[in-house]
CSV table of C-alpha atoms and ligand atoms in Angstrom, one decimal:
chain,number,residue,atom,x,y,z
A,1027,MET,CA,0.0,-0.1,-0.4
A,1028,ARG,CA,0.9,3.5,-0.8
A,1029,VAL,CA,0.3,5.4,2.6
A,1030,LEU,CA,0.4,8.6,3.2
A,1031,VAL,CA,2.2,9.3,7.2
A,1032,THR,CA,1.7,12.5,8.8
A,1033,GLY,CA,3.7,12.9,11.5
A,1034,GLY,CA,6.3,10.5,10.2
A,1035,ALA,CA,9.6,12.0,10.9
A,1036,GLY,CA,8.3,12.0,15.0
A,1037,PHE,CA,8.9,9.3,17.4
A,1038,ILE,CA,6.5,7.0,16.9
A,1039,GLY,CA,6.1,7.6,12.9
A,1040,SER,CA,9.7,6.8,12.4
A,1041,HIS,CA,9.6,3.7,13.5
A,1042,THR,CA,6.4,3.1,11.4
A,1043,VAL,CA,7.7,4.2,8.5
A,1044,VAL,CA,10.5,1.8,9.2
A,1045,SER,CA,8.0,-1.1,9.7
A,1046,LEU,CA,5.9,-0.1,6.7
A,1047,ILE,CA,8.9,-0.4,4.4
A,1048,GLU,CA,10.2,-3.6,6.2
A,1049,ALA,CA,6.6,-4.9,5.4
A,1050,GLY,CA,6.4,-4.1,1.5
A,1051,HIS,CA,4.2,-0.7,1.8
A,1052,GLU,CA,5.6,2.4,0.2
A,1053,PRO,CA,5.4,5.1,2.8
A,1054,VAL,CA,5.5,9.2,2.3
A,1055,ILE,CA,5.9,11.3,5.4
A,1056,VAL,CA,4.5,14.8,5.8
A,1057,ASP,CA,5.8,16.9,8.8
A,1058,ASN,CA,6.3,20.2,9.5
A,1059,LEU,CA,9.4,19.4,11.5
A,1060,VAL,CA,7.6,21.3,14.5
A,1061,ASN,CA,9.2,18.4,16.9
A,1062,ALA,CA,11.6,16.5,14.1
A,1063,LYS,CA,14.7,16.7,12.3
A,1064,ARG,CA,14.7,16.1,8.6
A,1065,SER,CA,18.0,14.0,9.2
A,1066,VAL,CA,15.5,11.0,10.5
A,1067,VAL,CA,15.1,9.9,6.9
A,1068,ALA,CA,18.2,9.4,5.9
A,1069,ARG,CA,18.5,7.3,9.5
A,1070,ILE,CA,15.6,5.2,8.4
A,1071,GLY,CA,17.3,4.9,4.9
A,1072,ARG,CA,20.0,3.0,6.7
A,1073,ILE,CA,18.2,0.9,8.3
A,1074,THR,CA,15.1,0.0,5.9
A,1075,GLY,CA,17.6,0.1,2.6
A,1076,HIS,CA,15.0,2.7,1.4
A,1077,GLU,CA,14.6,6.5,2.0
A,1078,PRO,CA,11.5,7.6,2.5
A,1079,GLU,CA,10.0,10.6,0.7
A,1080,LEU,CA,9.4,13.8,3.4
A,1081,VAL,CA,7.3,16.4,2.1
A,1082,GLU,CA,7.6,19.5,4.4
A,1083,ALA,CA,4.2,20.7,5.2
A,1084,ASP,CA,1.8,21.6,7.7
A,1085,VAL,CA,-1.4,19.1,8.0
A,1086,ARG,CA,-3.3,22.4,8.7
A,1087,ASP,CA,-2.8,23.5,5.4
A,1088,LEU,CA,-5.7,22.0,3.0
A,1089,ASP,CA,-3.9,23.3,-0.4
A,1090,ALA,CA,-0.7,21.6,0.7
A,1091,MET,CA,-2.6,18.4,1.6
A,1092,GLU,CA,-4.7,18.3,-1.7
A,1093,LYS,CA,-1.6,18.6,-3.6
A,1094,VAL,CA,0.5,15.9,-1.6
A,1095,LEU,CA,-2.5,14.0,-2.2
A,1096,GLN,CA,-2.5,14.1,-6.2
A,1097,SER,CA,0.2,11.6,-6.7
A,1098,GLY,CA,-2.3,8.8,-5.3
A,1099,TYR,CA,-2.9,6.7,-1.8
A,1100,ASP,CA,-4.6,3.7,-0.6
A,1101,ALA,CA,-4.4,4.9,3.4
A,1102,CYS,CA,-3.3,7.3,5.8
A,1103,ILE,CA,-1.5,7.0,9.3
A,1104,HIS,CA,-2.2,10.2,11.0
A,1105,PHE,CA,0.2,10.7,13.8
A,1106,ALA,CA,0.8,14.8,13.7
A,1107,ALA,CA,-0.1,16.8,16.6
A,1108,LEU,CA,1.4,18.2,19.4
A,1109,LYS,CA,1.9,16.1,22.7
A,1110,ALA,CA,3.0,18.0,25.8
A,1111,VAL,CA,0.7,17.6,28.2
A,1112,GLY,CA,1.6,20.7,30.4
A,1113,GLU,CA,1.8,22.7,27.2
A,1114,SER,CA,-1.6,22.2,26.4
A,1115,VAL,CA,-2.5,23.6,29.4
A,1116,GLU,CA,-0.5,26.6,29.0
A,1117,LYS,CA,-1.8,26.9,25.4
A,1118,PRO,CA,-5.2,25.0,24.7
A,1119,LEU,CA,-5.8,27.2,21.4
A,1120,LEU,CA,-2.3,26.0,19.9
A,1121,TYR,CA,-3.5,22.3,20.8
A,1122,TYR,CA,-6.7,22.2,19.5
A,1123,ASP,CA,-6.3,24.2,16.4
A,1124,ASN,CA,-2.8,22.1,15.6
A,1125,ASN,CA,-4.4,18.5,16.8
A,1126,VAL,CA,-8.3,18.6,16.0
A,1127,GLY,CA,-7.7,21.6,13.3
A,1128,GLY,CA,-5.1,19.7,11.7
A,1129,THR,CA,-7.5,16.7,11.6
A,1130,PHE,CA,-10.7,18.5,10.1
A,1131,ALA,CA,-8.2,19.5,7.0
A,1132,LEU,CA,-6.6,16.4,6.7
A,1133,LEU,CA,-9.6,14.7,6.4
A,1134,GLU,CA,-11.1,17.0,4.2
A,1135,ALA,CA,-8.6,16.4,1.2
A,1136,LEU,CA,-8.6,12.6,2.1
A,1137,SER,CA,-12.2,12.6,1.6
A,1138,GLY,CA,-11.7,14.6,-2.0
A,1139,ALA,CA,-8.8,12.2,-2.8
A,1140,GLU,CA,-11.4,9.2,-2.1
A,1141,VAL,CA,-8.6,7.9,0.5
A,1142,LYS,CA,-10.6,6.6,3.2
A,1143,THR,CA,-8.8,4.0,5.1
A,1144,PHE,CA,-7.4,6.1,7.9
A,1145,VAL,CA,-5.6,5.0,11.2
A,1146,PHE,CA,-5.3,7.6,13.9
A,1147,SER,CA,-3.0,7.6,16.9
A,1148,SER,CA,-5.1,8.3,19.9
A,1149,SER,CA,-4.0,7.7,23.7
A,1150,ALA,CA,-5.1,5.6,26.6
A,1151,THR,CA,-5.3,9.1,28.2
A,1152,VAL,CA,-9.0,9.4,26.8
A,1153,TYR,CA,-9.8,6.8,29.4
A,1154,GLY,CA,-8.8,9.3,31.9
A,1155,ASP,CA,-8.6,7.9,35.8
A,1156,PRO,CA,-9.4,4.5,35.9
A,1157,ASP,CA,-10.7,2.7,39.0
A,1158,PRO,CA,-8.3,0.9,39.4
A,1159,ALA,CA,-10.7,-2.1,40.1
A,1160,THR,CA,-11.7,-1.8,36.7
A,1161,LEU,CA,-7.9,-3.1,35.3
A,1162,PRO,CA,-7.2,-3.8,32.6
A,1163,LEU,CA,-8.7,-1.4,30.4
A,1164,LEU,CA,-11.0,-2.8,27.8
A,1165,GLU,CA,-12.1,-0.8,24.4
A,1166,SER,CA,-15.6,-1.1,25.9
A,1167,SER,CA,-14.5,1.1,29.1
A,1168,PRO,CA,-16.0,4.3,29.2
A,1169,ILE,CA,-13.7,7.3,28.0
A,1170,GLY,CA,-13.1,9.4,31.5
A,1171,ALA,CA,-13.0,13.3,31.3
A,1172,ALA,CA,-9.5,14.4,30.2
A,1173,THR,CA,-7.4,16.6,32.8
A,1174,ASN,CA,-5.7,18.7,29.8
A,1175,PRO,CA,-6.5,20.1,26.6
A,1176,TYR,CA,-4.2,17.7,25.1
A,1177,GLY,CA,-6.4,14.6,26.4
A,1178,TRP,CA,-9.2,16.4,25.3
A,1179,SER,CA,-8.0,16.4,21.8
A,1180,LYS,CA,-7.7,12.7,21.5
A,1181,ILE,CA,-11.7,12.6,22.9
A,1182,MET,CA,-12.6,15.4,20.8
A,1183,MET,CA,-10.7,13.7,17.5
A,1184,GLU,CA,-12.0,9.6,18.2
A,1185,GLN,CA,-15.8,11.4,18.3
A,1186,ILE,CA,-15.1,13.6,14.9
A,1187,LEU,CA,-13.7,10.5,13.2
A,1188,ARG,CA,-17.1,8.0,14.8
A,1189,ASP,CA,-19.2,10.7,13.4
A,1190,VAL,CA,-17.6,10.9,10.3
A,1191,GLN,CA,-17.3,7.2,9.4
A,1192,VAL,CA,-21.7,7.5,10.5
A,1193,SER,CA,-22.2,10.3,7.6
A,1194,ASP,CA,-19.8,8.4,4.8
A,1195,PRO,CA,-19.8,4.7,5.8
A,1196,GLU,CA,-17.0,4.4,3.2
A,1197,TRP,CA,-14.4,5.4,5.5
A,1198,SER,CA,-12.3,2.5,7.5
A,1199,ILE,CA,-11.0,4.3,10.8
A,1200,SER,CA,-8.8,2.6,13.1
A,1201,LEU,CA,-8.5,4.2,16.5
A,1202,LEU,CA,-5.6,3.0,18.1
A,1203,ARG,CA,-5.0,3.8,21.6
A,1204,TYR,CA,-1.1,3.6,23.2
A,1205,PHE,CA,-0.2,3.3,26.6
A,1206,ASN,CA,3.2,4.5,27.2
A,1207,PRO,CA,5.3,4.3,24.3
A,1208,VAL,CA,8.9,4.3,25.1
A,1209,GLY,CA,12.7,2.4,24.3
A,1210,ALA,CA,14.1,2.9,20.6
A,1211,HIS,CA,15.2,1.2,17.3
A,1212,GLN,CA,17.6,-1.7,18.1
A,1213,SER,CA,20.2,0.1,15.8
A,1214,GLY,CA,20.4,3.2,18.0
A,1215,LEU,CA,19.6,5.4,15.2
A,1216,LEU,CA,15.8,6.4,15.9
A,1217,GLY,CA,14.5,7.4,18.8
A,1218,GLU,CA,12.9,9.9,21.2
A,1219,ASP,CA,14.8,13.4,21.4
A,1220,PRO,CA,12.7,15.8,23.6
A,1221,SER,CA,14.1,18.9,23.4
A,1222,GLY,CA,14.7,20.7,27.2
A,1223,ILE,CA,14.1,18.8,30.3
A,1224,PRO,CA,12.0,15.4,29.4
A,1225,ASN,CA,8.4,15.6,31.1
A,1226,ASN,CA,8.1,12.0,30.7
A,1227,LEU,CA,9.4,8.9,32.7
A,1228,MET,CA,12.2,7.5,30.3
A,1229,PRO,CA,14.2,10.1,28.9
A,1230,TYR,CA,14.2,11.7,32.6
A,1231,VAL,CA,15.9,8.5,33.7
A,1232,ALA,CA,17.9,8.2,30.5
A,1233,LYS,CA,19.2,11.8,31.1
A,1234,VAL,CA,20.3,10.6,34.6
A,1235,ALA,CA,21.7,7.0,33.7
A,1236,SER,CA,24.3,9.1,31.4
A,1237,GLY,CA,25.0,12.0,33.8
A,1238,GLU,CA,23.0,14.8,32.1
A,1239,LEU,CA,20.7,15.0,35.3
A,1240,SER,CA,21.4,14.5,38.9
A,1241,LYS,CA,18.5,12.4,40.2
A,1242,VAL,CA,14.7,11.2,39.3
A,1243,LYS,CA,12.0,13.0,41.2
A,1244,VAL,CA,9.3,10.2,41.9
A,1245,PHE,CA,6.0,11.3,41.6
A,1246,GLY,CA,4.9,10.2,44.8
A,1247,ASN,CA,5.0,6.9,46.7
A,1248,ASP,CA,1.4,7.3,48.2
A,1249,TYR,CA,-0.6,5.4,45.1
A,1250,PRO,CA,-2.8,2.5,46.0
A,1251,THR,CA,0.1,0.3,43.8
A,1252,PRO,CA,2.2,-2.6,45.2
A,1253,ASP,CA,5.3,-0.3,45.9
A,1254,GLY,CA,2.8,3.0,46.0
A,1255,THR,CA,4.3,4.7,43.1
A,1256,GLY,CA,2.4,5.2,40.1
A,1257,VAL,CA,1.7,2.2,37.8
A,1258,ARG,CA,1.8,2.5,33.3
A,1259,ASP,CA,1.6,0.0,30.4
A,1260,PHE,CA,4.6,0.9,29.2
A,1261,VAL,CA,5.1,-0.7,25.4
A,1262,HIS,CA,8.2,-0.6,23.3
A,1263,VAL,CA,8.1,1.6,19.9
A,1264,ALA,CA,8.8,-0.9,17.5
A,1265,ASP,CA,6.1,-3.5,19.0
A,1266,LEU,CA,3.7,-0.3,18.7
A,1267,ALA,CA,5.1,0.4,15.1
A,1268,ASP,CA,4.3,-3.1,13.8
A,1269,GLY,CA,0.6,-2.4,15.6
A,1270,HIS,CA,-0.1,-0.2,12.8
A,1271,VAL,CA,0.9,-2.1,9.8
A,1272,ALA,CA,-0.8,-4.7,11.5
A,1273,ALA,CA,-4.1,-2.8,11.9
A,1274,LEU,CA,-3.6,-1.7,8.2
A,1275,GLU,CA,-3.2,-4.5,6.7
A,1276,LYS,CA,-6.3,-6.4,8.7
A,1277,ARG,CA,-9.1,-3.2,8.0
A,1278,ALA,CA,-7.3,-1.6,4.9
A,1279,GLY,CA,-11.0,-1.3,3.1
A,1280,GLU,CA,-13.1,-2.9,5.4
A,1281,GLN,CA,-16.1,-0.3,6.5
A,1282,GLY,CA,-16.4,1.1,9.7
A,1283,VAL,CA,-14.5,2.5,13.0
A,1284,PHE,CA,-11.7,-0.4,14.9
A,1285,THR,CA,-10.5,0.5,18.4
A,1286,TYR,CA,-7.5,-1.0,19.5
A,1287,ASN,CA,-5.5,-0.5,22.8
A,1288,LEU,CA,-1.7,-1.2,22.1
A,1289,GLY,CA,0.0,-2.3,25.0
A,1290,THR,CA,1.4,-5.3,26.5
A,1291,GLY,CA,-1.5,-5.9,29.5
A,1292,GLU,CA,1.2,-5.6,32.3
A,1293,GLY,CA,1.9,-2.6,34.3
A,1294,HIS,CA,5.0,-1.6,35.8
A,1295,SER,CA,6.1,0.7,38.4
A,1296,VAL,CA,8.1,3.9,38.5
A,1297,LEU,CA,10.7,2.1,40.7
A,1298,GLU,CA,10.7,-1.3,38.2
A,1299,VAL,CA,11.4,1.0,35.7
A,1300,ILE,CA,13.8,2.5,37.6
A,1301,ALA,CA,15.2,-0.7,38.3
A,1302,ALA,CA,15.9,-2.1,34.8
A,1303,TYR,CA,17.0,1.0,33.4
A,1304,GLU,CA,19.8,0.3,36.1
A,1305,ARG,CA,20.4,-2.9,35.0
A,1306,GLN,CA,20.5,-2.3,31.4
A,1307,SER,CA,22.3,0.8,31.4
A,1308,GLY,CA,24.7,-0.6,34.5
A,1309,LYS,CA,24.5,2.7,36.0
A,1310,PRO,CA,23.3,4.0,39.1
A,1311,ILE,CA,20.2,6.4,39.1
A,1312,PRO,CA,19.5,7.8,42.3
A,1313,TYR,CA,16.1,9.0,42.7
A,1314,GLU,CA,13.8,10.9,45.5
A,1315,ILE,CA,10.7,11.0,46.0
A,1316,VAL,CA,8.8,13.6,45.6
A,1317,GLY,CA,4.8,14.9,45.8
A,1318,ARG,CA,2.4,14.0,43.4
A,1319,ARG,CA,2.0,15.7,39.8
A,1320,ALA,CA,-1.1,17.6,38.9
A,1321,GLY,CA,-3.3,15.2,36.6
A,1322,ASP,CA,-1.5,11.8,37.1
A,1323,VAL,CA,-3.6,8.7,37.8
A,1324,ALA,CA,-2.3,6.0,40.2
A,1325,SER,CA,-2.5,2.9,37.5
A,1326,ASN,CA,-3.6,2.1,34.1
A,1327,TRP,CA,-2.7,-0.8,32.0
A,1328,ALA,CA,-4.4,-2.3,29.1
A,1329,SER,CA,-5.9,-5.5,27.8
A,1330,VAL,CA,-4.5,-6.7,25.1
A,1331,GLU,CA,-6.8,-9.5,24.0
A,1332,LYS,CA,-9.0,-7.7,21.3
A,1333,ALA,CA,-5.3,-6.5,19.5
A,1334,ARG,CA,-4.3,-10.5,19.7
A,1335,LEU,CA,-7.3,-11.2,18.1
A,1336,GLU,CA,-8.3,-9.4,15.4
A,1337,LEU,CA,-4.7,-7.9,14.6
A,1338,ASP,CA,-2.6,-10.9,15.5
A,1339,TRP,CA,-0.7,-8.7,16.8
A,1340,GLN,CA,1.3,-8.8,20.4
A,1341,THR,CA,4.5,-7.6,21.8
A,1342,THR,CA,7.6,-9.3,21.8
A,1343,ARG,CA,10.3,-7.1,23.6
A,1344,ASP,CA,9.8,-6.4,27.4
A,1345,LEU,CA,11.0,-3.6,29.9
A,1346,ASP,CA,14.1,-4.7,29.8
A,1347,ASP,CA,14.0,-4.4,26.3
A,1348,MET,CA,12.6,-1.0,26.3
A,1349,CYS,CA,15.5,0.3,28.5
A,1350,ALA,CA,18.5,-1.6,26.7
A,1351,ASP,CA,16.9,0.3,23.5
A,1352,SER,CA,16.2,3.4,25.1
A,1353,TRP,CA,20.4,3.4,26.6
A,1354,ARG,CA,21.6,2.7,23.3
A,1355,TRP,CA,20.0,5.7,21.8
A,1356,GLN,CA,20.9,7.8,24.6
A,1357,GLN,CA,24.1,6.6,24.4
A,1358,ASN,CA,24.3,7.0,20.4
A,1359,SER,CA,22.3,10.6,20.4
A,1360,HIS,CA,25.4,12.3,21.8
B,728,NAD,P1,6.4,13.3,17.9
B,728,NAD,O1,6.4,14.7,18.5
B,728,NAD,O2,7.5,12.7,18.1
B,728,NAD,O3,5.8,13.1,16.8
B,728,NAD,C1,4.6,14.0,16.3
B,728,NAD,C2,5.1,14.6,14.6
B,728,NAD,O4,4.2,15.4,14.0
B,728,NAD,C3,6.2,15.5,15.2
B,728,NAD,O5,7.5,15.1,14.1
B,728,NAD,C4,6.0,16.8,14.4
B,728,NAD,O6,7.0,17.6,13.9
B,728,NAD,C5,4.6,16.5,13.8
B,728,NAD,N1,3.5,17.3,13.6
B,728,NAD,C6,3.0,18.1,14.6
B,728,NAD,N2,2.0,18.9,14.1
B,728,NAD,C7,2.3,18.9,12.8
B,728,NAD,C8,1.6,19.6,12.0
B,728,NAD,N3,0.7,20.8,12.3
B,728,NAD,N4,1.6,19.3,10.7
B,728,NAD,C9,2.7,18.5,10.3
B,728,NAD,N5,3.2,17.9,11.2
B,728,NAD,C10,3.3,18.0,12.4
B,728,NAD,O7,5.0,12.7,18.4
B,728,NAD,P2,5.1,11.3,19.0
B,728,NAD,O8,5.4,10.7,20.3
B,728,NAD,O9,5.7,10.2,18.0
B,728,NAD,O10,3.6,11.1,19.0
B,728,NAD,C11,3.1,10.6,17.9
B,728,NAD,C12,1.1,10.8,17.5
B,728,NAD,O11,1.0,9.9,19.0
B,728,NAD,C13,0.6,12.0,18.4
B,728,NAD,O12,-0.6,12.2,18.0
B,728,NAD,C14,0.4,12.0,19.9
B,728,NAD,O13,-0.4,12.4,20.6
B,728,NAD,C15,0.1,10.0,20.3
B,728,NAD,N6,0.5,9.5,21.2
B,728,NAD,C16,1.8,9.7,21.7
B,728,NAD,C17,1.8,9.3,22.5
B,728,NAD,C18,3.3,9.2,23.5
B,728,NAD,O14,3.6,9.2,24.6
B,728,NAD,N7,4.2,9.8,22.7
B,728,NAD,C19,1.0,8.3,23.7
B,728,NAD,C20,-0.3,8.3,23.2
B,728,NAD,C21,-0.7,9.0,21.8
B,729,WQD,C1,4.8,8.0,33.9
B,729,WQD,C2,4.6,7.8,35.5
B,729,WQD,C3,4.6,9.7,36.5
B,729,WQD,C4,8.1,11.7,35.0
B,729,WQD,C5,1.8,10.6,29.4
B,729,WQD,C6,0.5,11.8,28.9
B,729,WQD,C7,-0.4,10.2,28.3
B,729,WQD,C8,0.2,10.1,27.3
B,729,WQD,C9,2.1,9.3,27.4
B,729,WQD,C10,0.2,10.9,24.7
B,729,WQD,C11,3.9,8.7,35.9
B,729,WQD,C12,5.6,9.1,36.9
B,729,WQD,C13,6.9,10.4,35.4
B,729,WQD,C14,9.0,12.1,36.3
B,729,WQD,C15,7.7,10.2,37.8
B,729,WQD,N1,1.0,10.9,25.9
B,729,WQD,N2,7.2,10.1,36.7
B,729,WQD,N3,8.7,11.3,37.4
B,729,WQD,O1,1.9,10.8,32.5
B,729,WQD,O2,1.4,8.2,32.6
B,729,WQD,O3,1.6,9.8,30.1
B,729,WQD,O4,2.6,10.1,28.4
B,729,WQD,O5,-0.9,10.3,24.6
B,729,WQD,O6,-1.6,11.5,27.6
B,729,WQD,O7,-0.1,12.2,30.2
B,729,WQD,O8,3.5,9.6,31.2
B,729,WQD,O9,6.1,9.4,31.4
B,729,WQD,O10,5.1,11.3,32.2
B,729,WQD,O11,4.7,9.2,33.8
B,729,WQD,O12,7.7,9.8,38.8
B,729,WQD,O13,9.8,12.6,36.0
B,729,WQD,O14,6.0,8.3,35.6
B,729,WQD,O15,4.0,10.0,37.7
B,729,WQD,O16,3.4,7.8,37.6
B,729,WQD,P1,2.2,9.3,31.8
B,729,WQD,P2,5.0,9.9,32.1
């Protein structure tokens, strides 16, 4: 399939472009490079032997999207979005404009070009703050109230996509709800490169292991979890990337909206992540317990049965693999 990959130069998008090429598809990246570097394309080329085309454009630019789509596509995977939770609280209009507005323009251009197979980057954030007694989260679990505009933008876009499919049943829409994507490509050539001080746990731990930051601040040890620290379903970005290819191959052209959790089905605590990273890096990772972070949930992890049964997809990499690959990337990227 020839696949338009918006945000394909970013963290999850670049790994998915690798998986698409390796599965014999032809991805074309559209990215405005607001949170990515052009050099990613050459790195994808080194890994796969095929350098994908990158069109530098903003998905909110309808004319640009219509122009890109003139060359003919079978499907679109839509990663392009802003994703910093804290920034979304400071700049809600920017987040709604970029994430929701960008999806509007893209859908309009795709509809005009008769490209109606669409895979969307959703997030476990749509489940809000789940009652720990109800875990694991099922795709049918209630969608919660988001605690920030970023989360609301995902809830809104899911609803918009369901409405679009009702209005025009020709659409085939897969909503992929990622849990906590971490790790990096095994080659050490692709990974996450947050600018400034990382907000997310594993990139922060990586910088403590490398000595760039002095210690991890653990946000709370009084949660109702086995060791009191937050529990999340960390999923290796390369497994996640393969989940997109599976969704595309199983669902392309099939009318409907298909929702899948993409996670491992297992929760790990913040302290377990720190211990695994110490094992894999061989570096001491000092930490201190500080207060809870506003908006954090105690625990969440996925039921992954639906993706396993319907997409024939399951993860193959564990927490130690995620830390080992993150550490390789951390060392290579400096
Ligand atoms: P990322 O920032 O690395 O990738 C997003 C890419 O989109 C970047 O390359 C950026 O330059 C591009 N982009 C942003 N706005 C754009 C626009 N208007 N036009 C064109 N390109 C634009 O982030 P990621 O972690 O790879 O996330 C990819 C998708 O997955 C996002 O939709 C994100 O919300 C979603 N998601 C991420 C996580 C996570 O923890 N990383 C979890 C759940 C869902
Ligand atoms: C994980 C755990 C923290 C940093 C976020 C978004 C979510 C989704 C994925 C896009 C929590 C703890 C963290 C630190 C810590 N993104 N922590 N010290 O918050 O589960 O999810 O990324 O859709 O929407 O909210 O991920 O990595 O920030 O936190 O103790 O310095 O690590 O409290 O328990 P989170 P995270």
